[in-house]
XYZ file of C-alpha atoms in Angstrom:
139
model
C -0.205 0.144 -0.175
C 3.148 2.181 0.490
C 4.704 1.474 -2.638
C 1.637 2.188 -4.365
C 1.003 5.447 -2.759
C 4.293 6.606 -4.834
C 6.560 6.021 -1.191
C 9.483 4.439 -0.564
C 8.781 1.972 3.052
C 11.928 2.241 4.752
C 13.216 0.235 7.431
C 12.167 2.560 10.039
C 8.728 3.111 9.168
C 8.350 -0.910 8.427
C 9.919 -1.950 12.405
C 7.230 0.883 13.678
C 4.520 -0.428 10.956
C 5.105 -3.744 12.371
C 5.562 -2.666 15.686
C 2.341 -1.859 15.116
C 0.021 -4.841 14.010
C 1.824 -6.845 16.935
C 1.050 -4.758 19.587
C -2.485 -4.357 18.618
C -5.539 -2.263 20.070
C -5.160 1.367 20.988
C -1.381 1.791 21.588
C 0.609 5.153 23.133
C 3.545 6.766 21.005
C 5.010 6.118 24.070
C 3.995 2.793 24.522
C 4.683 2.188 21.039
C 8.240 4.177 21.155
C 9.634 1.463 24.645
C 8.744 -1.370 21.681
C 9.761 0.196 18.976
C 13.564 1.235 20.591
C 14.101 -1.650 22.209
C 14.225 -3.605 18.062
C 15.114 -0.943 16.285
C 17.938 1.615 19.314
C 19.160 3.778 16.684
C 15.221 4.961 16.246
C 13.838 8.286 17.478
C 10.457 9.677 19.389
C 10.784 12.028 16.436
C 10.742 9.080 13.989
C 8.094 7.200 15.422
C 5.090 10.748 15.280
C 6.680 10.825 11.740
C 5.873 7.406 11.261
C 2.859 7.420 12.238
C 1.259 10.679 10.952
C 2.688 9.488 7.409
C 0.579 6.256 7.754
C -2.092 8.075 8.925
C -1.965 10.386 5.866
C -2.293 6.919 3.411
C -4.954 5.408 5.960
C -3.618 2.295 7.098
C -3.340 3.979 10.885
C -5.797 5.231 12.830
C -5.232 8.106 15.383
C -7.965 8.483 18.372
C -8.077 11.124 21.016
C -8.879 9.799 24.461
C -9.178 12.707 26.333
C -5.933 15.075 25.509
C -3.424 12.413 24.211
C -3.262 9.865 20.889
C -3.721 6.318 19.911
C -3.288 4.531 17.303
C -4.360 0.991 16.066
C -4.277 0.160 11.989
C -6.921 0.696 10.498
C -8.346 -2.017 9.219
C -11.398 -2.401 6.090
C -14.575 0.122 6.669
C -17.638 -2.284 7.494
C -19.778 -2.867 5.453
C -21.866 0.299 6.080
C -18.373 2.259 5.241
C -18.269 4.403 8.225
C -15.311 3.586 9.982
C -15.711 1.821 14.267
C -16.910 4.677 16.634
C -14.772 4.042 20.618
C -16.599 4.267 23.961
C -14.248 5.854 26.834
C -14.219 5.867 29.972
C -13.784 8.403 31.874
C -12.482 6.871 35.190
C -9.971 3.584 34.018
C -9.679 4.147 30.847
C -11.154 1.424 29.076
C -11.623 1.925 25.149
C -14.452 -0.101 23.676
C -14.954 -0.659 20.309
C -18.422 0.483 18.845
C -19.890 -0.940 15.498
C -21.451 1.793 12.516
C -24.931 -0.054 12.985
C -26.202 2.287 16.950
C -24.385 5.079 15.693
C -26.804 4.082 12.121
C -29.387 4.305 13.717
C -29.516 7.131 15.609
C -28.701 9.117 12.445
C -31.605 8.079 10.875
C -33.345 9.389 14.303
C -31.877 12.478 13.302
C -32.419 12.864 9.770
C -36.047 12.456 10.344
C -37.203 14.291 13.300
C -34.443 16.866 12.538
C -33.876 16.588 8.900
C -30.004 16.762 10.071
C -27.744 14.494 7.274
C -24.953 13.197 9.948
C -21.603 12.889 9.015
C -20.768 10.217 11.964
C -17.098 8.899 11.167
C -14.790 8.474 13.687
C -16.778 9.769 16.798
C -15.454 9.116 20.981
C -18.350 9.244 23.131
C -16.661 9.297 27.058
C -18.800 7.983 29.961
C -17.958 4.895 32.264
C -17.940 1.445 31.225
C -19.935 -1.569 32.597
C -17.433 -1.839 35.037
C -16.204 1.643 36.406
C -20.754 1.713 36.241
C -21.725 -0.514 38.502
C -19.056 -0.079 40.928
C -20.572 3.621 41.060
C -23.574 2.188 41.740
C -22.510 0.008 45.294
């Protein structure tokens, strides 16, 4: 995909992408840098930032803002409805969950019917309490 866009996949970019794939989930720059620098000690933190920005521009990596910080994940193919998945983030413990576009499409449909408002729902992030924190707060 990188070469298809006319770019080179340098050894640094390759190790950043490989490590992000291996780590999975939602990864901070600090965590990614720690893993990458363990395998490629000469790499600089700014190279990791630039690599992530590069992959995000190509659509290979997705960044999600989690309250002022970004976490990164491999951008999989869009869901059948053409939208990216959405995130639920617990404001207490930081747990991040994925939600398919179906639930949000139903909400967008209701807004369109009731208000005539066409919603652009791409990569929505909603903050609240996860099940465990919510149950703990109720106890």
